[in-house]
Coordinates of C-alpha atoms in Angstrom, one line a residue:
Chain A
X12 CA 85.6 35.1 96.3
X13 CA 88.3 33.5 94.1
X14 CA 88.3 34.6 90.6
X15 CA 86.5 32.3 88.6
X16 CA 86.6 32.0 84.8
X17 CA 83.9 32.5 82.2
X18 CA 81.8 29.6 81.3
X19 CA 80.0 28.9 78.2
X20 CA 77.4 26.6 76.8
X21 CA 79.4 25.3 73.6
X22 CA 76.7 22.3 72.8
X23 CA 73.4 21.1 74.0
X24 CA 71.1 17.7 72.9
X25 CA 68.4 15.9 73.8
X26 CA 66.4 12.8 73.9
X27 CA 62.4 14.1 74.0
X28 CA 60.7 12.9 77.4
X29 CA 58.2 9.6 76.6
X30 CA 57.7 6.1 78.2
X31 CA 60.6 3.9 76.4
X32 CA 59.2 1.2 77.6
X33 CA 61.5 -0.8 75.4
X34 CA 64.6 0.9 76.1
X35 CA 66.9 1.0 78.7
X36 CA 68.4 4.1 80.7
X37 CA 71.5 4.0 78.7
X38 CA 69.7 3.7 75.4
X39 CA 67.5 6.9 75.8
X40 CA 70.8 8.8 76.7
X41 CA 72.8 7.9 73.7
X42 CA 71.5 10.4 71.4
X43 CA 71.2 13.4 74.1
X44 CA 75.0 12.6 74.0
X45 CA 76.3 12.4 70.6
X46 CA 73.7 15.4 69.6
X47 CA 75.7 17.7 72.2
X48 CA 78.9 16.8 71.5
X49 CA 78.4 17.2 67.8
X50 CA 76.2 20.8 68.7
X51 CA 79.7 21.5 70.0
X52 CA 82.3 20.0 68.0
X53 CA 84.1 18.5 70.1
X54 CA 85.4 14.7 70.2
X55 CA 84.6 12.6 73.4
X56 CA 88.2 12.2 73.9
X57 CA 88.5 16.2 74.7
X58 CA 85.8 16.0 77.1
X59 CA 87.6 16.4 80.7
X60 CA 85.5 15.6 83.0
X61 CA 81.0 14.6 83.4
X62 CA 78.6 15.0 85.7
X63 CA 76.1 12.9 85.5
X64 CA 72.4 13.5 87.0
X65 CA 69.7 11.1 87.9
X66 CA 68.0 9.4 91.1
X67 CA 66.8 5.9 90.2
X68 CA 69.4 4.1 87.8
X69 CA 71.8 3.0 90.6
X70 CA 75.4 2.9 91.8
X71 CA 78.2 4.9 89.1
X72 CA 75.6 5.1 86.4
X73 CA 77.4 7.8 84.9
X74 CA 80.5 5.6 84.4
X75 CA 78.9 2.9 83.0
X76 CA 76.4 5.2 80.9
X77 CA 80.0 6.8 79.3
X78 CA 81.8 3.7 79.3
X79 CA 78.9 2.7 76.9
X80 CA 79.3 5.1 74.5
X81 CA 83.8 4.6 74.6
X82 CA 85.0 7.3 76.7
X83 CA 88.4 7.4 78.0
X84 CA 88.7 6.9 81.4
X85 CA 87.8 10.4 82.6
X86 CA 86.9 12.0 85.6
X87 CA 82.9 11.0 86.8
X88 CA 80.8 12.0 89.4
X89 CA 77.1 11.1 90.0
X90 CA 74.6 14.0 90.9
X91 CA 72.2 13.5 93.0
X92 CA 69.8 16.5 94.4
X93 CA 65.9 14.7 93.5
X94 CA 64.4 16.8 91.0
X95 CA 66.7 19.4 91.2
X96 CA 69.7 16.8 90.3
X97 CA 70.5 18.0 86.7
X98 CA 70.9 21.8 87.4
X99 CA 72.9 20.9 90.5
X100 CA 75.4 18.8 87.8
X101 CA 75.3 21.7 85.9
X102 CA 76.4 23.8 89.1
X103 CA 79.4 21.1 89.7
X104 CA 80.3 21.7 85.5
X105 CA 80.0 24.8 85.8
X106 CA 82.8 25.4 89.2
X107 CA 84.9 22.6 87.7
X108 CA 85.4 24.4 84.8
X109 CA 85.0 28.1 86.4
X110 CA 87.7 27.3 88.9
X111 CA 89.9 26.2 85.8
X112 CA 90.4 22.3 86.6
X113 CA 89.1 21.6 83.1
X114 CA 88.3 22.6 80.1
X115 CA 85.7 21.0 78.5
X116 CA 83.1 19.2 80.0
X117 CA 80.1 17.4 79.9
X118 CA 76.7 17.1 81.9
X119 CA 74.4 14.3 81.3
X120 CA 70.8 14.0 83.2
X121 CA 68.7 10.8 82.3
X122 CA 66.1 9.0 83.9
X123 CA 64.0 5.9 83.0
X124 CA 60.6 5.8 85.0
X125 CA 57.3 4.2 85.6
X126 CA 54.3 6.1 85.3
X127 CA 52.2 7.2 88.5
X128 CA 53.5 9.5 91.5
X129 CA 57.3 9.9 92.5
X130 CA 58.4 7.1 94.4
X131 CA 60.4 8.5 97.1
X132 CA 63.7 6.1 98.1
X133 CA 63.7 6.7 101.9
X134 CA 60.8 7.8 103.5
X135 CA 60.3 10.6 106.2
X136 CA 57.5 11.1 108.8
X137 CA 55.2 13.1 105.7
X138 CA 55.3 11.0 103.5
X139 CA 54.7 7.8 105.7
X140 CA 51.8 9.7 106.9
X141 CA 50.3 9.9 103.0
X142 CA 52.4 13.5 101.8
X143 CA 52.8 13.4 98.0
X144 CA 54.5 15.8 95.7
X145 CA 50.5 17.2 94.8
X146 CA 49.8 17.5 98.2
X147 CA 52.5 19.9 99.3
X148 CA 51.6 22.3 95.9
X149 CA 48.4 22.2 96.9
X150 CA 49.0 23.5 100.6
X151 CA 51.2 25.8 99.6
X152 CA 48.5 27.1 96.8
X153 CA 45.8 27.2 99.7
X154 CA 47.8 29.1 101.8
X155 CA 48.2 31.9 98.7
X156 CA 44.9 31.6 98.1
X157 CA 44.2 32.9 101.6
X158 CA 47.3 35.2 102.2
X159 CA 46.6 37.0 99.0
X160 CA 43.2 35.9 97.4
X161 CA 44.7 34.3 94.6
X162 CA 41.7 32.5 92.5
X163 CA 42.0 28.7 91.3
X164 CA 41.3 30.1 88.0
X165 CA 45.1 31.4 87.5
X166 CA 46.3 27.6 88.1
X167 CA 44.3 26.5 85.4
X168 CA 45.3 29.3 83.1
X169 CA 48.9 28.4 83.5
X170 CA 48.4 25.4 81.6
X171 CA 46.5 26.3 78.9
X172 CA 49.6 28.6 78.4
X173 CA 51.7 25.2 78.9
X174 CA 49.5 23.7 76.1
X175 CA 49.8 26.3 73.8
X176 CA 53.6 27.1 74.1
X177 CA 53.9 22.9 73.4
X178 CA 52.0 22.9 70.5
X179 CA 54.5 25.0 69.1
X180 CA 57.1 22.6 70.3
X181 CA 58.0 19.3 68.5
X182 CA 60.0 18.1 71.3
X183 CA 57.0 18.5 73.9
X184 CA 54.7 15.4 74.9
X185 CA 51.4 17.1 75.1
X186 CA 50.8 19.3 72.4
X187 CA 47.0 19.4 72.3
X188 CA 45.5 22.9 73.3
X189 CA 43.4 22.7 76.5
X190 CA 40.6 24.9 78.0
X191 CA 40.1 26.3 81.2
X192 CA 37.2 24.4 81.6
X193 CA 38.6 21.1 81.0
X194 CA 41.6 22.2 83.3
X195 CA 39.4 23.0 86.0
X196 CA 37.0 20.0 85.9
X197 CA 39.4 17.3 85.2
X198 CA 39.5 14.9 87.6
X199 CA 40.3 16.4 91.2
X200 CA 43.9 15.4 92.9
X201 CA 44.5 17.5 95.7
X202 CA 42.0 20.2 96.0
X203 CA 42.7 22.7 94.3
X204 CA 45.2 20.9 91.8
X205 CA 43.3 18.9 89.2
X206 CA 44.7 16.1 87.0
X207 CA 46.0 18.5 83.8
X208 CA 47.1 20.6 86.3
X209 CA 50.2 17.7 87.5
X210 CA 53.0 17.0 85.5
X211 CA 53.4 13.2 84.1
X212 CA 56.8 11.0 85.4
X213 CA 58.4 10.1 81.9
X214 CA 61.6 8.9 80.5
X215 CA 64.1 10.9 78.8
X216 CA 67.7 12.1 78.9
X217 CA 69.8 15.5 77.9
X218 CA 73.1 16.5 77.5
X219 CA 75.2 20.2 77.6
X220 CA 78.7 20.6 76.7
X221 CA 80.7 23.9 78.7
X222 CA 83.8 25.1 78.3
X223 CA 85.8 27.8 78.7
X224 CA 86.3 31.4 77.3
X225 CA 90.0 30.9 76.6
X226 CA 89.1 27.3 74.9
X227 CA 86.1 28.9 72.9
X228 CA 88.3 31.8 71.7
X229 CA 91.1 29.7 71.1
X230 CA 88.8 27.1 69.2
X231 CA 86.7 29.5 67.6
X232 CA 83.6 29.0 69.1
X233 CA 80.3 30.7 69.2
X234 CA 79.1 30.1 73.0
X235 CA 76.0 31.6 75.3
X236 CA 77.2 32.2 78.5
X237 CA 76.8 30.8 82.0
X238 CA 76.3 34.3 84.5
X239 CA 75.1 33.9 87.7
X240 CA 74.5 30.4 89.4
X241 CA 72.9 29.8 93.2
X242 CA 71.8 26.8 94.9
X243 CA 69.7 26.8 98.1
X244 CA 68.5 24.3 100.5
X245 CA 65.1 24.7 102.1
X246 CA 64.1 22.9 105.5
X247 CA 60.5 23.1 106.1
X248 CA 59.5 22.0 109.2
X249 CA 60.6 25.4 111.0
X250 CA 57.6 27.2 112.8
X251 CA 56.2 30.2 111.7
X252 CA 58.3 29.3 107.7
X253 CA 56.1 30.2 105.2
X254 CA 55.3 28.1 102.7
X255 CA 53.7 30.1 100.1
X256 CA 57.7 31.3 99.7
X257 CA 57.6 27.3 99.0
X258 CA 61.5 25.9 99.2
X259 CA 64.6 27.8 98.1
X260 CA 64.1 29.8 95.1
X261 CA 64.0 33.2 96.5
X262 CA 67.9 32.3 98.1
X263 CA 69.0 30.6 94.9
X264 CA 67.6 33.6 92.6
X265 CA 69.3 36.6 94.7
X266 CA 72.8 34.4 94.6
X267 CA 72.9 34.4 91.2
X268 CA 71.4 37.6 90.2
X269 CA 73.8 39.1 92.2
X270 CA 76.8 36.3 91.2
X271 CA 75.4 38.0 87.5
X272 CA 74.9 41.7 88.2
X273 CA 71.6 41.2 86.7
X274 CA 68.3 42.0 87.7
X275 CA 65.0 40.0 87.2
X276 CA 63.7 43.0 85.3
X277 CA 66.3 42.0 82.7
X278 CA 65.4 38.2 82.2
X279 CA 63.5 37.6 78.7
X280 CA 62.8 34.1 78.7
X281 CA 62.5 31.7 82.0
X282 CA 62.3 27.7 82.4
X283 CA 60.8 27.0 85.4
X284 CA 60.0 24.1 87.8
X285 CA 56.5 24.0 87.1
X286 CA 55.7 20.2 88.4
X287 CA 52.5 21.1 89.5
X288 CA 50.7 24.5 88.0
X289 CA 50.2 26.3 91.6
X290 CA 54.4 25.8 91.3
X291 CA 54.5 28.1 88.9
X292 CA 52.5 31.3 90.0
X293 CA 54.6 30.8 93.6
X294 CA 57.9 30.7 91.8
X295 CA 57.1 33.7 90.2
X296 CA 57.5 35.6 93.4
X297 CA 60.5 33.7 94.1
X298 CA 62.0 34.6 91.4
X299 CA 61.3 38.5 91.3
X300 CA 59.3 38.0 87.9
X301 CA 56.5 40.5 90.3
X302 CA 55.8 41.6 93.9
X303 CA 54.9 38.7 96.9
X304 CA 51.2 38.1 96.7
X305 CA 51.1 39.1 92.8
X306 CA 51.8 35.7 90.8
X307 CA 48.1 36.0 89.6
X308 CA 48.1 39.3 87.9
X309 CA 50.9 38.4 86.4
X310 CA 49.1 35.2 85.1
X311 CA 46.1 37.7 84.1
X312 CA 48.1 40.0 82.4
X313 CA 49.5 37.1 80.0
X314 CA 53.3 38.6 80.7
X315 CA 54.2 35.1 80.8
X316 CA 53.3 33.9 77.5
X317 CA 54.9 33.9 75.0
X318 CA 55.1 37.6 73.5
X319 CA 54.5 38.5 76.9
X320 CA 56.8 40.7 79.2
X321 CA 58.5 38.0 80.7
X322 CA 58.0 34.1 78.7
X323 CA 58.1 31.6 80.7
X324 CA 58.4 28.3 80.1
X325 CA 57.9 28.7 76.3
X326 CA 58.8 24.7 76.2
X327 CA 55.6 23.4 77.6
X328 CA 57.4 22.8 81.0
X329 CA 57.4 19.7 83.1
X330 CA 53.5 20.2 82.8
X331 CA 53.5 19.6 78.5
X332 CA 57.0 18.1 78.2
X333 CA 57.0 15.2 81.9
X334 CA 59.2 15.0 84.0
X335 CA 62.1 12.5 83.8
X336 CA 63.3 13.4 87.3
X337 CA 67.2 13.7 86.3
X338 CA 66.6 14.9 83.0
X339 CA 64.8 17.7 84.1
X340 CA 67.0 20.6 84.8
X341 CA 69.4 19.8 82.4
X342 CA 67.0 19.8 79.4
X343 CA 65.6 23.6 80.4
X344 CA 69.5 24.3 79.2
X345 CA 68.9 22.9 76.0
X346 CA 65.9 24.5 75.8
X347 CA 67.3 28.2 76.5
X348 CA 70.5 27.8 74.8
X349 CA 68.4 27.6 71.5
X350 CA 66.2 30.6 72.8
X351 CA 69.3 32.8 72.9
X352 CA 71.1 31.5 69.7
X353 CA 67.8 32.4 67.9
X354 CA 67.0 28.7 67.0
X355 CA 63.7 28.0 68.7
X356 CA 61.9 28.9 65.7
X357 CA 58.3 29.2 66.3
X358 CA 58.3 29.4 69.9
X359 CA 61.4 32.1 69.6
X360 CA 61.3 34.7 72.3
X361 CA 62.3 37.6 70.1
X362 CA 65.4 39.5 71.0
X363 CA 66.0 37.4 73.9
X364 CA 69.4 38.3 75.7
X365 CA 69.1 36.6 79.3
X366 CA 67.6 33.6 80.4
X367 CA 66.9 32.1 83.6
X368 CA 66.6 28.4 84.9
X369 CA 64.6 27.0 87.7
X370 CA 64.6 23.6 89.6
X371 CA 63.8 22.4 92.9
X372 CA 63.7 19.2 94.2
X373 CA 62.3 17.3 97.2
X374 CA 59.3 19.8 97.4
X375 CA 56.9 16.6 99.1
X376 CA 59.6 16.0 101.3
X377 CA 60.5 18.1 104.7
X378 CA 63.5 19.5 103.2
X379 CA 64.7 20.0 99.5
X380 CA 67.4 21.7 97.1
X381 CA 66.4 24.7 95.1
X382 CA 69.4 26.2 91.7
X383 CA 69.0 28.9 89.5
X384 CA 71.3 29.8 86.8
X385 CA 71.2 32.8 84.4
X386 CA 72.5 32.7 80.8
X387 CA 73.4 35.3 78.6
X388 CA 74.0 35.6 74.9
X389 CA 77.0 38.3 75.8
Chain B
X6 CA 55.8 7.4 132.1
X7 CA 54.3 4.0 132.4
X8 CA 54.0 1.1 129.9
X9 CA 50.4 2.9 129.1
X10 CA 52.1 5.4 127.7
X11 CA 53.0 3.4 124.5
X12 CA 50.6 3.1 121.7
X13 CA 49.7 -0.4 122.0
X14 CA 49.6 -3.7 119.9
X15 CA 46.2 -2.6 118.9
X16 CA 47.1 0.3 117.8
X17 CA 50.8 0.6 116.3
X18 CA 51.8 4.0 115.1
X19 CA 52.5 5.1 111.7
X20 CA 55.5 6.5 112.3
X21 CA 57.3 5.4 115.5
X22 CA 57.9 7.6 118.3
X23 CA 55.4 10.3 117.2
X24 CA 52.7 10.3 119.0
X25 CA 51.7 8.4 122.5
X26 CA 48.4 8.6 124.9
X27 CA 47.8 8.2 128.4
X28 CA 45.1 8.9 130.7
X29 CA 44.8 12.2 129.6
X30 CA 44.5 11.5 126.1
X31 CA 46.8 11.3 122.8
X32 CA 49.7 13.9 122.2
X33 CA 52.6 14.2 120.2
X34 CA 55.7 13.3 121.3
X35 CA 57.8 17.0 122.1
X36 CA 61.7 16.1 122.7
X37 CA 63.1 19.1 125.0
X38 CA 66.8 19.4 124.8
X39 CA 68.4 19.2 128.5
X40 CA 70.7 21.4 127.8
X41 CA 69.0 24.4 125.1
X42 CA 65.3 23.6 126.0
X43 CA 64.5 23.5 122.8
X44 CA 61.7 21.5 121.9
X45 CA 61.2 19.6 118.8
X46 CA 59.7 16.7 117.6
X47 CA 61.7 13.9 115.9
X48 CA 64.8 14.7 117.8
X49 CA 67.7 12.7 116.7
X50 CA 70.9 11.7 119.4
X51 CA 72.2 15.1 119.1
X52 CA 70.2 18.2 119.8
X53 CA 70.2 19.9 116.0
X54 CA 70.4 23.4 118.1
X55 CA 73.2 23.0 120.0
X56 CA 74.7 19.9 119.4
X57 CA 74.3 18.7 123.4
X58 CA 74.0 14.8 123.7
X59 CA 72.7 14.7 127.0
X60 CA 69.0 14.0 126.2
X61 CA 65.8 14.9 126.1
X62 CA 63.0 15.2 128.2
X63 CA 59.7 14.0 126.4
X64 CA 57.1 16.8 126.5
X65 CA 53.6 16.0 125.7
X66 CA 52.6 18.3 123.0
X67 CA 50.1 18.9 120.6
X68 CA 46.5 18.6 122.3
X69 CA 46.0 21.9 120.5
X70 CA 47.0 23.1 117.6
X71 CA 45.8 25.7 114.9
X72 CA 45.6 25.1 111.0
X73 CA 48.1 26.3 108.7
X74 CA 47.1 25.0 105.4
X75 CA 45.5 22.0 104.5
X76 CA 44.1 20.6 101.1
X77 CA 42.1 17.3 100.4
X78 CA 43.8 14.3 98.5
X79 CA 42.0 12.2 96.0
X80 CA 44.3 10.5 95.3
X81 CA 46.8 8.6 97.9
X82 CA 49.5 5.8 98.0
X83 CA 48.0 2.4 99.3
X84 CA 46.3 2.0 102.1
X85 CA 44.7 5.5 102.9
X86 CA 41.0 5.7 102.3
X87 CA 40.7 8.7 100.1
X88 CA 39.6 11.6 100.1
X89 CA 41.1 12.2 102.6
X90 CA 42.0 15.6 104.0
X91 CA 45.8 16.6 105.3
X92 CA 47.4 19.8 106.2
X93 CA 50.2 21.3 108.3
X94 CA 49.1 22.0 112.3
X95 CA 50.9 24.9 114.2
X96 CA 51.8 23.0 117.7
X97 CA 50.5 25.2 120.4
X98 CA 54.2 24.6 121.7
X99 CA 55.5 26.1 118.2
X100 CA 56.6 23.3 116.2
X101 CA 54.9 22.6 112.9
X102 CA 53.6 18.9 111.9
X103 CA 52.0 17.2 108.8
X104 CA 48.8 15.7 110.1
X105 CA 45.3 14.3 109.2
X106 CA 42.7 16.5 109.5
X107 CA 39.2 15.5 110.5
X108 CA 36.4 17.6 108.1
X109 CA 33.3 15.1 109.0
X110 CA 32.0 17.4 112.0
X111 CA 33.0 20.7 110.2
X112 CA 34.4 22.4 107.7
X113 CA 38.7 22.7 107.9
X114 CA 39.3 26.1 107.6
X115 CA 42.7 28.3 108.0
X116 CA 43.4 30.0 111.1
X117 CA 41.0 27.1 112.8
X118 CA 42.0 25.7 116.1
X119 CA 42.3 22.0 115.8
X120 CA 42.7 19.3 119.4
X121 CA 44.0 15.8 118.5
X122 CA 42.9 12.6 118.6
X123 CA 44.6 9.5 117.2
X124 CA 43.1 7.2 114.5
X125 CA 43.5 4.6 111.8
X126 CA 45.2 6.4 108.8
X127 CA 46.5 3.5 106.8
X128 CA 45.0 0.1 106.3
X129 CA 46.1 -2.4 103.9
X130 CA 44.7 -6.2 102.1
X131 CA 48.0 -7.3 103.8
X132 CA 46.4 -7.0 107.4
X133 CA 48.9 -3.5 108.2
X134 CA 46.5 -1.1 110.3
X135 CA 48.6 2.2 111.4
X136 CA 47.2 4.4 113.6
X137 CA 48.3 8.5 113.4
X138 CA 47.8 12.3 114.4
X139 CA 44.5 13.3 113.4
X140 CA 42.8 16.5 114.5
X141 CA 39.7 17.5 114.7
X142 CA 38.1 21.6 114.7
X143 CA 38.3 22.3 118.5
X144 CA 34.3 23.1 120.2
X145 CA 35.7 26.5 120.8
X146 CA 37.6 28.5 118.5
X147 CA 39.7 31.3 119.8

């Protein structure tokens, strides 16, 4: 492989995920923007180049969104990967900057949606048919419910831990605590996923700024790290696949925890794609966090809550925070850039060192796009 | 194959080129590669194994099939009547397909062996009526 340079996270902002019905996508991004740039200290005339992540606001968003806001006539390109869009722009930031074409750059992911299920822009033979995104986490969660006797009960526990790491959140949409009886008994989806079990479409937006180890010593600044990065690509329709390894993230999480050197026994803190609750527990496994078949002792044993062995998804999630398709993945690096500077206050994972982020996209569809990336604070 | 082996006015197909009947009953339309044999269905012009554009023999496929997973929707975009119960059939031939499953006569269960039959999936206000893969526990189970 080429030698690539050290990349750092030098600023992070972001525009908490809500309806704005009376704003437009632009609008919502604005803030997400100027926060991260001012997190960083840079001027937007030093940023380099932008990726720009989302799915529904049309043809060169990003140059328009930028344009908006006075940029200079930089380099733009508009990421698309469905819901895994923003980590893949993070991906292209990342390379352009590893491979030492720039400097400073900046990722953007926004979105502004209507409520109700994921409106898919093409449409394959599943979804014609009546597949939706609840659908294919429920299958999946059936079929670990048979392979490994996994009960429902460990789906509903995963968002009363969503609930109560939001509550300590003030940039999470639901922060009421929840039961596990009015998990379970809310109103059925797609058996066994009930409604507070499915993350809610929203609008939103957020914003990183990287650089690169020679700019942040030259310029002084503190940074976390970017250290291991994989994407994946999952195509489901293969006989005999199985889907309880559901999409990419086993591929994506060996490519960067070897790209890293790290091991999953070493991750502290994890944001997660969590779109549905059975997501979750499965991505566990994916993701090394325990063995195949043990997502729900894990669950049991609480290892993922916060305190826990392994906290994940100390910021509520998709499940407590929506899911503002483009903004998704880029937010989770807001959210664990402050857990490793120390700034998360009360839902601080103490002494976290490494984090890991999760996102996969196009999991209703017959194929889709899986990234993880690891962080460090060294 | 005859004209009969279209679905016909009455009963257009949900997704085009997915599924056809004849005198021996509905099946799923198998495309196997002239040159590879390999048999999938939604082939596109060029075989996605080996890259061969000289065709495709249609196979019928899919009498018989054998559930993978399944799970039961209460929730579904327009036109499906809800619940309504979907999951992924293992082909007897190998491939895998998303499909309707049938619960009314008994239970859908993992593992089951499922045969096919064809029926109204989607219906909407507008008039649309689409007819798609549907299968149904098989009277005997391996």
């Amino acid at each position: 492989m080429m030698s690539l340079r050290k990349v750092g996270i030098i600023g992070v902002g972001l525009a908490p995920f809500d309806n704005y019905p009376d704003s437009v996508a632009a609008e919502i991004a604005f803030p997400a923007i100027i926060s991260a740039l001012k997190d960083a200290g840079v001027d937007r005339d030093q940023v380099q180049a932008a990726f720009v992540a989302h799915l529904y606001q049309g043809e060169v968003f990003g140059q328009k969104l930028l344009k908006g806001l006075g940029f200079p006539r930089l380099p733009i390109l508009n990421v698309e990967n469905a819901c895994a869009g923003g980590s893949g722009a993070v991906h292209e930031a990342w390379l352009s900057v590893a491979a030492g074409l720039s400097d400073v750059v900046l990722v953007v992911g926004v979105e502004k949606m209507a409520p109700g299920l994921i409106k898919f822009t093409k449409f394959d033979a599943e979804v014609a048919m009546g597949n939706v995104a609840p659908a294919q986490y429920a299958m999946a969660a059936k079929r670990h419910m048979h392979d490994f006797g996994t009960p429902p009960e460990s789906f509903g526990n995963i968002v009363v831990k969503s609930r109560r790491h939001a509550s300590l959140n003030p940039n999470a949409r639901f922060r009421d605590p929840v039961t596990l009886d009015e998990v379970l008994n809310s109103r059925a989806i797609s058996d066994p996923i009930t409604l507070l079990q499915c993350c809610r479409n929203a609008s939103g937006a957020a914003a990183v700024v990287l650089a690169s180890e020679a700019w942040c010593r030259r310029n002084g600044k503190a940074s976390v790290w970017i250290r291991g990065i994989g994407l994946s690509s999952f195509f489901k329709g293969d006989p005999g696949r199985d889907l309880t390894e559901f999409g990419g993230t086993r591929d994506a999480a060996h490519a960067a925890y070897e790209m890293a050197g790290i091991g999953a026994e070493e991750v502290n803190v994890v944001e997660l794609h969590d779109a549905f609750a059975p997501g979750e527990l499965l991505h566990y496994e994916g993701l090394g966090l325990c063995a195949k078949g043990e997502g729900a002792r894990l669950v049991a044993d609480g290892d993922t809550c916060l305190g826990g062995r392994v906290p994940v998804n100390v910021s509520g999630g998709l499940l407590s925070k929506s899911h503002p398709v483009g903004a998704t993945g880029v937010a989770q690096f807001a959210e664990l850039t402050w857990q490793l500077r120390g700034s998360a206050e009360s839902r601080q994972v103490e002494g976290a060192r490494v984090a890991l982020a999760h996102s996969q996209g196009g999991t209703a569809l017959d194929v889709g796009a899986t990234a993880v990336t690891l962080i460090s604070r060294d | 194959m005859t004209d009969t082996d279209h679905p016909s006015d009455q009963m257009p197909s949900i997704w085009p080129g997915l599924w056809e009947t004849n005198n021996r009953g509905p099946y799923i339309v198998g495309s196997c590669c002239k040159h590879c044999r390999t048999v999938t269905v939604g082939a596109a012009g060029i075989c996605a194994s080996c890259w061969s554009a000289a065709g495709y023999e249609i196979m019928e496929i899919g009498r018989r099939g054998t559930v993978y997973t399944y799970t039961q929707l209460h929730q579904a975009p327009s036109g499906f009547r809800t619940p309504m119960t979907v999951g992924y059939v293992d082909l007897q031939e190998g491939p895998r397909i998303f499909a309707h499953l049938d619960p009314s006569e008994a239970p859908i269960e993992i593992g089951q062996s499922v045969e096919l039959s064809v029926s109204l999936l989607r219906s909407d206000a507008d008039g649309t009526r689409e007819y798609g893969p549907l299968f149904v526990p098989a009277q005997e189970q391996p």
